[in-house]
mmCIF file of C-alpha atoms and ligand atoms in Angstrom:
data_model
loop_
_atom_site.group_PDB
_atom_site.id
_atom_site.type_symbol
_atom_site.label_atom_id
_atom_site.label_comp_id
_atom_site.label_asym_id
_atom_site.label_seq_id
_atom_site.Cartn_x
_atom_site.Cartn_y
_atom_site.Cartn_z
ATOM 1 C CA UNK B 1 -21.386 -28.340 32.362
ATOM 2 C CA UNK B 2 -24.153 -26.481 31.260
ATOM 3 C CA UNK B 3 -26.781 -27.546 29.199
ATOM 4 C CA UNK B 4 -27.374 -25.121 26.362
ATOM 5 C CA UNK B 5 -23.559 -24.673 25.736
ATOM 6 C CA UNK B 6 -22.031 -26.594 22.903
ATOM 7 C CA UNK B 7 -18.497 -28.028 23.337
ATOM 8 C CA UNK B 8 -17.570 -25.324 20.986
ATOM 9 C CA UNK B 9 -18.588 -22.035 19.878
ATOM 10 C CA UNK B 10 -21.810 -22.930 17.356
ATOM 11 C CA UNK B 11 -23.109 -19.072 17.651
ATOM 12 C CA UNK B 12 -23.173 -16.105 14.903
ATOM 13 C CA UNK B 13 -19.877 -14.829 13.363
ATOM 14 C CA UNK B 14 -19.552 -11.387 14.334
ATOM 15 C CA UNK B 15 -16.685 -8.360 13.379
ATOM 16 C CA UNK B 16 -15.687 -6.306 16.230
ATOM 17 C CA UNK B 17 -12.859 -3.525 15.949
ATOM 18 C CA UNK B 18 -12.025 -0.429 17.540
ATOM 19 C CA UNK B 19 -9.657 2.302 17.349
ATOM 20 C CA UNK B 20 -8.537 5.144 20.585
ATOM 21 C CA UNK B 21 -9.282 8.564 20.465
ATOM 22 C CA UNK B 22 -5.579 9.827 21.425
ATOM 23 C CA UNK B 23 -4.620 11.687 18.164
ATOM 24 C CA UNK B 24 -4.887 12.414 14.995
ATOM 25 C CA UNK B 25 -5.726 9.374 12.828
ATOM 26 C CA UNK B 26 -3.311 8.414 10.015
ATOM 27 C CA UNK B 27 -2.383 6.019 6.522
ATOM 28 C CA UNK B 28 -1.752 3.124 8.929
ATOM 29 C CA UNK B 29 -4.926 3.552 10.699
ATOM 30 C CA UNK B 30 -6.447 3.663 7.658
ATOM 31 C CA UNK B 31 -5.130 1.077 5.846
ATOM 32 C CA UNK B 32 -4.294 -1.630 8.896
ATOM 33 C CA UNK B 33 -7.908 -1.309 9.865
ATOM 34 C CA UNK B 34 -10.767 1.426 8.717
ATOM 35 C CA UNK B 35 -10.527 0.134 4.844
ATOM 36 C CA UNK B 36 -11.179 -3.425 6.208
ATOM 37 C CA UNK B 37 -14.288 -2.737 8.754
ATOM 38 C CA UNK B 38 -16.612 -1.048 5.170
ATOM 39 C CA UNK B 39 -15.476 -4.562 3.489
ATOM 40 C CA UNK B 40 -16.553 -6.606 6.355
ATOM 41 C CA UNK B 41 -19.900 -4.530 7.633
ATOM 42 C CA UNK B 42 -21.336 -5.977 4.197
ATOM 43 C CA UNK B 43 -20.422 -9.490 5.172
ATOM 44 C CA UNK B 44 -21.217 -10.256 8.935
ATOM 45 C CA UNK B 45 -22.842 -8.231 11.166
ATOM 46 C CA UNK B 46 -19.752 -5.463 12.452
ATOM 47 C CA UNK B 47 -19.287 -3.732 15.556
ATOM 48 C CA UNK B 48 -17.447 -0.923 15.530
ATOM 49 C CA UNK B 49 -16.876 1.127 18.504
ATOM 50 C CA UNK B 50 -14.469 4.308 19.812
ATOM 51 C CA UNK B 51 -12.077 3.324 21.976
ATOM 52 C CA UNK B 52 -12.414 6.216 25.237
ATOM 53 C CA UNK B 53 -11.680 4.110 27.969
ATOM 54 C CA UNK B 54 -8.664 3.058 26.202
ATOM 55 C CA UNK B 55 -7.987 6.521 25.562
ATOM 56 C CA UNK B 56 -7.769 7.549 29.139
ATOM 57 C CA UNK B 57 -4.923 4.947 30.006
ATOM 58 C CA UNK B 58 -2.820 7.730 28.884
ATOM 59 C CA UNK B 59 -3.638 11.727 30.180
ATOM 60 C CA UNK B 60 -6.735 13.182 28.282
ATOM 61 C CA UNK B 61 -7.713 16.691 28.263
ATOM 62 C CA UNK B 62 -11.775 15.857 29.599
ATOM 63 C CA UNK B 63 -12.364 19.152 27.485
ATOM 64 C CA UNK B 64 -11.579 17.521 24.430
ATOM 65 C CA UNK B 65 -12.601 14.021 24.662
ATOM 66 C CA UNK B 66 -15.952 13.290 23.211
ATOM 67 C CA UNK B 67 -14.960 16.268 20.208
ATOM 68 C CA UNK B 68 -12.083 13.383 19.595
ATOM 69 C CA UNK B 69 -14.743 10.240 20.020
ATOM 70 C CA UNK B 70 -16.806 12.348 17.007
ATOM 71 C CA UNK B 71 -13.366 12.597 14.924
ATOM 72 C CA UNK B 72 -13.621 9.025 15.079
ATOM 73 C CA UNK B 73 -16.767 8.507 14.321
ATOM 74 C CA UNK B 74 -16.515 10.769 11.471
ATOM 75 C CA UNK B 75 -13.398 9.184 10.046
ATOM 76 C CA UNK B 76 -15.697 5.759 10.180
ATOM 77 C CA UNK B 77 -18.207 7.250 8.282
ATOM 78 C CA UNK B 78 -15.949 8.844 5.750
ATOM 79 C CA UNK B 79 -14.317 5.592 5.063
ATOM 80 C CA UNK B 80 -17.550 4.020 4.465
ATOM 81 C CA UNK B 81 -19.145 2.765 7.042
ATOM 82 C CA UNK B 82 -22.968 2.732 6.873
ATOM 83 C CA UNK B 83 -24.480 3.310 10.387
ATOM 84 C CA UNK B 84 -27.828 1.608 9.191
ATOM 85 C CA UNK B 85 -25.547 -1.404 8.643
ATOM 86 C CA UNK B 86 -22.467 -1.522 10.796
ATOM 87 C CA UNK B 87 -23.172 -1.068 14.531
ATOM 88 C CA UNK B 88 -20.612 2.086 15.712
ATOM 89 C CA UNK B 89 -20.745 3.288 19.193
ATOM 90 C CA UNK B 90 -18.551 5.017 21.890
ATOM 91 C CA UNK B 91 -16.917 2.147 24.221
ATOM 92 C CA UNK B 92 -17.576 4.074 27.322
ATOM 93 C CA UNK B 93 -21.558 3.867 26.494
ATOM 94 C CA UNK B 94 -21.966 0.411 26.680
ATOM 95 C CA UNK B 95 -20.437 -0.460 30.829
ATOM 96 C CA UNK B 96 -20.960 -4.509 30.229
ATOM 97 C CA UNK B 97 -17.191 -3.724 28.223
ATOM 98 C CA UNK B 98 -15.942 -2.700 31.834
ATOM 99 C CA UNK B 99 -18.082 -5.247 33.738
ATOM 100 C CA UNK B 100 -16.951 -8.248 31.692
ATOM 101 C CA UNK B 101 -13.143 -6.515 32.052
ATOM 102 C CA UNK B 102 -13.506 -6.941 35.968
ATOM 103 C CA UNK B 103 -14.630 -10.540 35.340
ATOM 104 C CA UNK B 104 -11.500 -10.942 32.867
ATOM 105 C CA UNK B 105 -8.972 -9.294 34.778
ATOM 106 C CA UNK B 106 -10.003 -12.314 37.329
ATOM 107 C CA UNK B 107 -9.272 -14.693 34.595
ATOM 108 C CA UNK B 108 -6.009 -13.535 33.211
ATOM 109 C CA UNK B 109 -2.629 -14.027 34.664
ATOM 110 C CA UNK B 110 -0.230 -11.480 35.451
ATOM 111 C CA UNK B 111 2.749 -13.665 33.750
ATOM 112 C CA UNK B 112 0.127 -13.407 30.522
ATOM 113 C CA UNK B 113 -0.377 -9.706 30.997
ATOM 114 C CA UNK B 114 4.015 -9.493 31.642
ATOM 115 C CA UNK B 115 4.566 -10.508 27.939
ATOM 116 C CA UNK B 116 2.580 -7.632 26.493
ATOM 117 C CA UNK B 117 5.310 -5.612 24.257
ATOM 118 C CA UNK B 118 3.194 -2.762 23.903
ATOM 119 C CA UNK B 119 2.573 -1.927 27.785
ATOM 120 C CA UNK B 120 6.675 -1.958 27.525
ATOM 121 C CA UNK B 121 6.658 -0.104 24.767
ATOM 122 C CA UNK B 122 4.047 2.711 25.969
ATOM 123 C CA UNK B 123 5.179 2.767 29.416
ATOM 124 C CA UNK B 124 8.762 2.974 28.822
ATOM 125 C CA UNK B 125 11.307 3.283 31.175
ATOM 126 C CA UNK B 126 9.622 3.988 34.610
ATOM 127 C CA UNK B 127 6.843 2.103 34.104
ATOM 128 C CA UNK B 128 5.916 2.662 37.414
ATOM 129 C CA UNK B 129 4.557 5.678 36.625
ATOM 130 C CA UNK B 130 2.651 4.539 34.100
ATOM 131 C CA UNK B 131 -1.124 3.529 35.176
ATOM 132 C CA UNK B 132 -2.891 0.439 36.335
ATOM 133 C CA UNK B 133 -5.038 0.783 33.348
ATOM 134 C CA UNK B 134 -2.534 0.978 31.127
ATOM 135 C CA UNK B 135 -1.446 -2.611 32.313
ATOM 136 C CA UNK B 136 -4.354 -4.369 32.243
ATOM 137 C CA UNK B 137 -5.637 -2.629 29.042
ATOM 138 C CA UNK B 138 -5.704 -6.230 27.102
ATOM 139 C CA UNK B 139 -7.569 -7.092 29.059
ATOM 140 C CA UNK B 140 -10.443 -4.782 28.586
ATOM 141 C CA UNK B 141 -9.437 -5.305 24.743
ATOM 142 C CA UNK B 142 -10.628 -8.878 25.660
ATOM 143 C CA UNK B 143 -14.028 -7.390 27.348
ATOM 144 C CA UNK B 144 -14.510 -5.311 24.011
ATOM 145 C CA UNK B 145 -14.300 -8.243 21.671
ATOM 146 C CA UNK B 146 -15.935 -11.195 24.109
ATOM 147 C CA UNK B 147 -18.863 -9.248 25.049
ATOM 148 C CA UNK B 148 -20.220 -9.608 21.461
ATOM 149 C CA UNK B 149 -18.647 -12.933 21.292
ATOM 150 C CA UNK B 150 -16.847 -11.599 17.881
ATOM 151 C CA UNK B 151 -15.209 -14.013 15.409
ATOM 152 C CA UNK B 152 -12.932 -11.792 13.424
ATOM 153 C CA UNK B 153 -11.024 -9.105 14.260
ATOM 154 C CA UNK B 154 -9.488 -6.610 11.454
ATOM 155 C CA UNK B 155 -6.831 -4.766 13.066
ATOM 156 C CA UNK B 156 -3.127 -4.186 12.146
ATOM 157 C CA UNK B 157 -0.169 -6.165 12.604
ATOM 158 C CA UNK B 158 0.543 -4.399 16.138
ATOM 159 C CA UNK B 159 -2.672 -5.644 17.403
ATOM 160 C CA UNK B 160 -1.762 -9.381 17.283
ATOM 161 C CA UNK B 161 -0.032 -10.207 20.884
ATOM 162 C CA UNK B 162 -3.393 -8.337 22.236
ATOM 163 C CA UNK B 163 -5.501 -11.211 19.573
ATOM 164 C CA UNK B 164 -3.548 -14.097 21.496
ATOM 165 C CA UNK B 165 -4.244 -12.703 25.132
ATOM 166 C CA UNK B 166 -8.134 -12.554 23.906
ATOM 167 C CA UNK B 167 -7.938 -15.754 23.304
ATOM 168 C CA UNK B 168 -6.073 -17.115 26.015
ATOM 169 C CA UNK B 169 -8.986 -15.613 28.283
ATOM 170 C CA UNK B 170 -11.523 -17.300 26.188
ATOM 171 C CA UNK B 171 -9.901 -20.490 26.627
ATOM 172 C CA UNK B 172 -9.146 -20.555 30.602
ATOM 173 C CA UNK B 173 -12.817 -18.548 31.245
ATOM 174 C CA UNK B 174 -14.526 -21.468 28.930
ATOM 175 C CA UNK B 175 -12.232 -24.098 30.615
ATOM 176 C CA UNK B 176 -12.544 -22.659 34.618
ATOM 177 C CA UNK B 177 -16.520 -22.301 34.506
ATOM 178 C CA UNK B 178 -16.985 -25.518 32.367
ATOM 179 C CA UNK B 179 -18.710 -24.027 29.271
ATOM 180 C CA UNK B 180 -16.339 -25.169 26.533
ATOM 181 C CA UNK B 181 -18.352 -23.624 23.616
ATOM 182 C CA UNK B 182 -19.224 -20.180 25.562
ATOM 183 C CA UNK B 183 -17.049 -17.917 24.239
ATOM 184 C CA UNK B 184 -15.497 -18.159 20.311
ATOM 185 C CA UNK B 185 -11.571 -18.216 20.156
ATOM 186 C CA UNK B 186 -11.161 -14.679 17.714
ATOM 187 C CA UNK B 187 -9.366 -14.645 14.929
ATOM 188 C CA UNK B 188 -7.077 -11.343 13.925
ATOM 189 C CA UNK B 189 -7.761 -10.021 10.206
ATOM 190 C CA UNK B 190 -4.665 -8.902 9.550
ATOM 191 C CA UNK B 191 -3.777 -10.147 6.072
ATOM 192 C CA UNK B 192 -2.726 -7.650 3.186
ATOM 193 C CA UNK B 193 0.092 -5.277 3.016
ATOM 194 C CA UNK B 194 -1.470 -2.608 4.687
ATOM 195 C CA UNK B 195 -0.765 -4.788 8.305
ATOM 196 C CA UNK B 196 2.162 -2.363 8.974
ATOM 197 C CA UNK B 197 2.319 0.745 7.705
ATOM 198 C CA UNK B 198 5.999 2.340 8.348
ATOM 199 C CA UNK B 199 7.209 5.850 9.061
ATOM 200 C CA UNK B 200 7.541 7.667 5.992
ATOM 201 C CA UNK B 201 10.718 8.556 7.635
ATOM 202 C CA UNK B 202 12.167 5.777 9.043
ATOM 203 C CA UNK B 203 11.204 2.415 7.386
ATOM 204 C CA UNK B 204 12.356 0.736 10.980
ATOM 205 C CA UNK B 205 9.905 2.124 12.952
ATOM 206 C CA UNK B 206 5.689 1.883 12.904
ATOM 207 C CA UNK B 207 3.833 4.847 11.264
ATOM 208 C CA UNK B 208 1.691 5.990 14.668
ATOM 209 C CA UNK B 209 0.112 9.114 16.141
ATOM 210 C CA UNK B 210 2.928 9.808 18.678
ATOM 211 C CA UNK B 211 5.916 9.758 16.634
ATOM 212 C CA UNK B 212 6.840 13.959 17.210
ATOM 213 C CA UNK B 213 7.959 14.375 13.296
ATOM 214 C CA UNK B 214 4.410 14.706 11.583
ATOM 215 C CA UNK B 215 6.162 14.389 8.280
ATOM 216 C CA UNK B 216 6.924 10.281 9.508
ATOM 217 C CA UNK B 217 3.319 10.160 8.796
ATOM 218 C CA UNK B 218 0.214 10.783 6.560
ATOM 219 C CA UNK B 219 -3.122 11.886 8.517
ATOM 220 C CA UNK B 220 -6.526 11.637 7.465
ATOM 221 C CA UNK B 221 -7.265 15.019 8.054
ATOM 222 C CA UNK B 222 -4.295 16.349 5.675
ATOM 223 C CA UNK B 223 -4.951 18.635 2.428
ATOM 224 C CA UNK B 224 -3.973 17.485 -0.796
ATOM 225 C CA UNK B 225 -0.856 19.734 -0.770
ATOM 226 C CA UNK B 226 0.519 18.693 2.457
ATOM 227 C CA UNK B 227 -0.238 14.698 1.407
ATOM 228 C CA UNK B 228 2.050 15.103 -2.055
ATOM 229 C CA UNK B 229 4.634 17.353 -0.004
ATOM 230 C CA UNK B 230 4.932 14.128 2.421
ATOM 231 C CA UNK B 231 5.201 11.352 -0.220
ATOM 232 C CA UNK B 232 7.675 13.672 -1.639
ATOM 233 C CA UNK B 233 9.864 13.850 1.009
ATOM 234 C CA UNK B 234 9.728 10.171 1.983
ATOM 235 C CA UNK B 235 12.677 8.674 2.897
ATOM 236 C CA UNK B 236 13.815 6.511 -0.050
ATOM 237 C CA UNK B 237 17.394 4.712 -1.513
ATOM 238 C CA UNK B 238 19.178 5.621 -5.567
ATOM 239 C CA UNK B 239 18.317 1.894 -6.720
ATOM 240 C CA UNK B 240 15.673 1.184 -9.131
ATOM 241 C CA UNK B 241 12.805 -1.095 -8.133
ATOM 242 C CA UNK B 242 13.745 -4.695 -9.069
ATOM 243 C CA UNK B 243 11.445 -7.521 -10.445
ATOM 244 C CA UNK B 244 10.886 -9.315 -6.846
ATOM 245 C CA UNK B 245 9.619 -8.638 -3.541
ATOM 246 C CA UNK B 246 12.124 -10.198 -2.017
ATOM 247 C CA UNK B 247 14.521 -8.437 -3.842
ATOM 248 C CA UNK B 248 13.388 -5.477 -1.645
ATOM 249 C CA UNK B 249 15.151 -7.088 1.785
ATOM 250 C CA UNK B 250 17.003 -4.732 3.402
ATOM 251 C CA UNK B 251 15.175 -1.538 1.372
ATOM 252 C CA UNK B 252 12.967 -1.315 4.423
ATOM 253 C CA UNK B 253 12.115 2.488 2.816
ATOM 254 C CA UNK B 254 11.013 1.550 -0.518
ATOM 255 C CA UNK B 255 9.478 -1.999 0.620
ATOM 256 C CA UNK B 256 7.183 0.660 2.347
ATOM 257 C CA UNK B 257 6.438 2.562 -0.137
ATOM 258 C CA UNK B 258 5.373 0.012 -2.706
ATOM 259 C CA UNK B 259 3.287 -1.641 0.269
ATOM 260 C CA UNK B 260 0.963 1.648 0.563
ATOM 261 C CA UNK B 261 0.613 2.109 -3.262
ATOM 262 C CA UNK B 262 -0.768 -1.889 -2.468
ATOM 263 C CA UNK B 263 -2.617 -1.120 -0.055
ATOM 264 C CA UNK B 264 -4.280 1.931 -1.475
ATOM 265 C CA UNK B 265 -5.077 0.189 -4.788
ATOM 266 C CA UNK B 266 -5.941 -3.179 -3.139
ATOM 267 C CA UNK B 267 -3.541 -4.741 -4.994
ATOM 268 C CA UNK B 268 -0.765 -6.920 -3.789
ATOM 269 C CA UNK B 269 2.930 -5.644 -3.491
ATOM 270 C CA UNK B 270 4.317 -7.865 -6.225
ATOM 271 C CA UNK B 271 1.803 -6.768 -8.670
ATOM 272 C CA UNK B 272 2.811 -3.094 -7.782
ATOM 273 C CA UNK B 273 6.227 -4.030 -8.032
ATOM 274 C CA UNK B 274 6.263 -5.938 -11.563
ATOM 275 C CA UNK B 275 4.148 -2.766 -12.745
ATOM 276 C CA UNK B 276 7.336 -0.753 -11.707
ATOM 277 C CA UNK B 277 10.058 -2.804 -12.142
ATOM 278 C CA UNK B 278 13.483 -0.808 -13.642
ATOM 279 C CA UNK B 279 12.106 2.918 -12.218
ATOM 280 C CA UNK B 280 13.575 4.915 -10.077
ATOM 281 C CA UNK B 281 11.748 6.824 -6.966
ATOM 282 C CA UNK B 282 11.938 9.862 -9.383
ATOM 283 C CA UNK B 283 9.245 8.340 -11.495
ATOM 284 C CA UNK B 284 7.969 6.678 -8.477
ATOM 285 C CA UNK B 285 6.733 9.018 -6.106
ATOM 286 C CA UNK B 286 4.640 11.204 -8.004
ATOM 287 C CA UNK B 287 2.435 8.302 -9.038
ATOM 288 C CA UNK B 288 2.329 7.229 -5.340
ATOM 289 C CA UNK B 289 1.702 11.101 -4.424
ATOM 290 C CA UNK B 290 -1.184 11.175 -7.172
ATOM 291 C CA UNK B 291 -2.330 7.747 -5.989
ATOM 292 C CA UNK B 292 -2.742 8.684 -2.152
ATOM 293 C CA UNK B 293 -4.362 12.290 -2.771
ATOM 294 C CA UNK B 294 -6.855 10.795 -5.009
ATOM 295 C CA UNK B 295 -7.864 8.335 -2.016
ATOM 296 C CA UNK B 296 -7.097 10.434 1.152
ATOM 297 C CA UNK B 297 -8.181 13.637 0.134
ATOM 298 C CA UNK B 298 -11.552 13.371 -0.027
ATOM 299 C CA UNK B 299 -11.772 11.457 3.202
ATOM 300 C CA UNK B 300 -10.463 13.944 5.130
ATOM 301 C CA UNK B 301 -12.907 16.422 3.347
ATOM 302 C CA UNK B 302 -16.155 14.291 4.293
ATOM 303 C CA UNK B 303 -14.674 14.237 8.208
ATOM 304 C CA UNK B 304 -14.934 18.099 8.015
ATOM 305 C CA UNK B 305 -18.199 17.704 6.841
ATOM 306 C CA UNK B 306 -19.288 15.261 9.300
ATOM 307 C CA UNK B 307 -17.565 17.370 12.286
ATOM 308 C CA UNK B 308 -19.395 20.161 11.068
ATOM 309 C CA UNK B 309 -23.303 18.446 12.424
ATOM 310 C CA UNK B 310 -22.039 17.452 15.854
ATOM 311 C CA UNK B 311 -25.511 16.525 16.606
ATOM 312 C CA UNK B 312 -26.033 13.888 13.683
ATOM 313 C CA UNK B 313 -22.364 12.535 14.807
ATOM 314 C CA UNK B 314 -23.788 11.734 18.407
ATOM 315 C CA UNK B 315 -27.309 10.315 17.089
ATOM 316 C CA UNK B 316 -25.658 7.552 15.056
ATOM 317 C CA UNK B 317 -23.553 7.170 18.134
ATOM 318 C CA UNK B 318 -26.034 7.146 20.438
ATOM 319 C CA UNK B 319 -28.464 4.987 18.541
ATOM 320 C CA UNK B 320 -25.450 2.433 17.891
ATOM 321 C CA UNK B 321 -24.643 2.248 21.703
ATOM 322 C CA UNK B 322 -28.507 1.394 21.678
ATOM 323 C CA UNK B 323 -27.996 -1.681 19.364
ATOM 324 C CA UNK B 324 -24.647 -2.310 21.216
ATOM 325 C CA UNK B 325 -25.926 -2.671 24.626
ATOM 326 C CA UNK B 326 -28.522 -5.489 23.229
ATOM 327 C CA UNK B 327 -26.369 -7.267 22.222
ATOM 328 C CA UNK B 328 -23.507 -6.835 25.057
ATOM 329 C CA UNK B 329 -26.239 -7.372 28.159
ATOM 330 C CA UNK B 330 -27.372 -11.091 27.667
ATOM 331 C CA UNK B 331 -23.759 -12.122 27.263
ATOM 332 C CA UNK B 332 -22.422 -9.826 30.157
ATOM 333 C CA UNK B 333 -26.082 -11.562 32.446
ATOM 334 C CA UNK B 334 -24.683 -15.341 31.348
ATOM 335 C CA UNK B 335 -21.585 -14.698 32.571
ATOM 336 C CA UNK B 336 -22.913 -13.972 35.729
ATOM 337 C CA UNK B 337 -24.703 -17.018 36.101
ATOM 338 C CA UNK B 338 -21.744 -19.236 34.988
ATOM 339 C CA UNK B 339 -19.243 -16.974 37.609
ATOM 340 C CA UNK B 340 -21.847 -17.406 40.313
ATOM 341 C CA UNK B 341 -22.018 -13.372 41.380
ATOM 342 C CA UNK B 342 -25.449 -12.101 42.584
ATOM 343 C CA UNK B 343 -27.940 -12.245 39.489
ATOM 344 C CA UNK B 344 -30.388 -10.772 41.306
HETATM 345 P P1 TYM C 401 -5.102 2.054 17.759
HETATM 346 O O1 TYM C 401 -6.067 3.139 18.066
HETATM 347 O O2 TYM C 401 -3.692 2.222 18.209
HETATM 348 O O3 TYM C 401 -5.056 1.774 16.221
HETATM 349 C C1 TYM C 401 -6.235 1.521 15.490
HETATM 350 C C2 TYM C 401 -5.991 0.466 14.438
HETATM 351 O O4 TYM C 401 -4.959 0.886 13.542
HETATM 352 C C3 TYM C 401 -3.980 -0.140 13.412
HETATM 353 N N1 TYM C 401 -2.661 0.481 13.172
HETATM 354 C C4 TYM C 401 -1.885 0.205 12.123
HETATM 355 N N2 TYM C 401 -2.035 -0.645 11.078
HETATM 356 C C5 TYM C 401 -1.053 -0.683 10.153
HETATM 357 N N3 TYM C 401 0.079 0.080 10.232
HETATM 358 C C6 TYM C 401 0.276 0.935 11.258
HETATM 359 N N4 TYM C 401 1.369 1.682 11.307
HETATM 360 C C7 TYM C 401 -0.734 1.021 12.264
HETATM 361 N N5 TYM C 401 -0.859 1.754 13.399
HETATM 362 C C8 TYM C 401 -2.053 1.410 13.938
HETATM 363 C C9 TYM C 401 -4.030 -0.876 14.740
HETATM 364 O O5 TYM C 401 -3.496 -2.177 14.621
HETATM 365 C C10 TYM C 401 -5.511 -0.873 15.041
HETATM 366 O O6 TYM C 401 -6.153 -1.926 14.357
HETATM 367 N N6 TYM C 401 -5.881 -1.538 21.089
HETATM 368 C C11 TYM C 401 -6.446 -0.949 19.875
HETATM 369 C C12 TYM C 401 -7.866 -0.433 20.056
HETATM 370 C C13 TYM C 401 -8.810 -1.458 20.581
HETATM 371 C C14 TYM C 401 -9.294 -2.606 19.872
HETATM 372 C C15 TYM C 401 -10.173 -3.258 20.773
HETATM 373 C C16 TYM C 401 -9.084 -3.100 18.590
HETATM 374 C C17 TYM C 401 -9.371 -1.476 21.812
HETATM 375 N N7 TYM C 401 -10.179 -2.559 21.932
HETATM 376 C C18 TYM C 401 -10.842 -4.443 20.403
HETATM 377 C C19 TYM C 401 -9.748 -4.292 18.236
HETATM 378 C C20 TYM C 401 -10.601 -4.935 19.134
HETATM 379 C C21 TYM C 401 -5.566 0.221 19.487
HETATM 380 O O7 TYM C 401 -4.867 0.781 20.302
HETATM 381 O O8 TYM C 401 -5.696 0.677 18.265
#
């Protein structure tokens, strides 16, 4: 064993989270993850970083790329984070992610990496068509999160199989190279009934970026018109609200709803529910409709403004990656030593 390393992890508590690049960011983003990271960044030091290499696991038009990586970053700032207090930086600017990966990829198993629902999910039926990168993308995830040794991770419920791998890898990398205490076992932040946001169409199914009907979801970049119009036409049922939450089984539609009025207020869904308790959608809806302009819209106003100084966008970024990399490179030049590869 060596010395310096503690039988378990004794260092900092850090926040890492990330999101891709690969659309239009929406409610669920928002409320699964960006609304948590300006809580945290006041609380323990938080990394923040845009996800590119993710990105490109899937086909992405190298035109448009780093104009999506500032949409990003501007929807970070716009939520709140402070650049002179969160560190945010593009993934692909920092390689010790992609070095550690290699190490990683070494580390996992393939029976680990054959669980993963979403590589089913995303490649779907000839997933041997899909790309090598889009397989071993957890484990890169892991890379992202390890390499800053992070504690806590805020992400959304979808996120949590990816949590378990990261810390699978932690465990067998700590266990093969004998330095119990090297790497922390991560924790998921995923409490709160933002977790998982569903289609505003389909109460069964995840609100995401590729579902093709845009009215299944709310973006961040939407005008106040076109949020209302979508509340509006949310899928719902006749019944009134009832007293419990788990009166709501089976109402997958309006168990939705009253989660994002939750979510939005920071509330929890019981409190929402007792509030509302004997109404009808009819009365419903145009609070909820009120409720999510009054947060959304000027979001998605700041990102224009943000997009509009390109430059500033790719200082913070660039200055961030600075930070990033300090903190990234001694961890990425231990592991080295403890693998045994050529230090130099
Ligand atoms: P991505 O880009 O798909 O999503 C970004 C974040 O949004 C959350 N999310 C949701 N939360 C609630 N309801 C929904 N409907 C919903 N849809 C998405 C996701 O859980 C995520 O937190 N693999 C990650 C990016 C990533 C990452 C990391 C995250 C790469 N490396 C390291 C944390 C740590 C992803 O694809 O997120």
């Amino acid at each position: 064993m060596t010395d310096e390393i503690p039988a378990t992890y004794a260092g900092p508590q850090r926040v890492l989270s990330g999101v891709q690049p690969s659309g239009d960011l929406h409610l669920g983003n928002y409320l699964g993850a960006l609304v948590k990271f300006a809580r945290l960044q006041h609380e323990v030091p938080t990394f923040i970083f845009v996800a590119d290499l993710h990105a490109i696991t899937a086909w992405q038009e190298p035109a448009k790329l780093k104009g999506q990586v500032r949409e990003i970053a501007a929807a970070y700032l716009a939520t709140g984070l402070d650049p002179k207090v969160a560190t945010i930086f593009p993934q692909s600017a920092v390689p010790e992610h992609t070095e550690l990966a290699w190490v990683f990829n070494c580390v996992a198993r393939l029976g680990w990496l054959d669980r993963m629902t979403q590589f089913k999910d995303k490649a779907g039926k000839h997933k041997e068509r899909a790309s090598v990168g889009l397989y071993t993308y957890p484990v890169l995830q892991a890379a992202d999160i390890l390499v800053y040794k992070a504690t806590q991770v805020p992400v959304g419920d979808d996120q949590k199989q990816h949590l378990e791998l990261t810390r699978d890898i932690a465990g067998k990398f700590n266990h093969d190279f004998a330095a119990p205490g090297f790497f922390p076992l991560p924790e998921p932040l995923t409490q709160g009934p933002g977790a998982r946001i569903m289609s505003l169409r389909d109460g069964a199914a995840k609100m995401s970026k590729s579902d093709p009907s845009d009215n299944s979801r709310i973006n961040l970049t939407d005008d106040a018109e076109t949020i209302a119009q979508k509340v509006r036409k949310a899928r719902t049922d006749a019944d009134p609200l009832p007293e419990l939450i788990a009166d709501l089984a089976g109402r997958a539609e309006a168990l939705n709803l009253i989660g994002i009025y939750a979510a939005l207020e920071g509330r929890t869904a019981q409190d929402v529910l007792t509030e509302y308790a004997g109404q009808g959608f009819g009365a419903f809806k145009p609070r909820l409709a009120d409720l999510a302009v009054s947060v959304m819209g000027p979001i998605g106003a700041e990102m224009r403004r943000l997009m509009a100084d390109p430059a500033e966008i790719d200082r913070i970024l660039g200055d961030g990656a600075e930070r990033a990399r300090a903190v990234a490179a001694p961890t990425v030049a231990e592991v080295r030593k403890l693998v045994g590869l050529w230090a130099g």
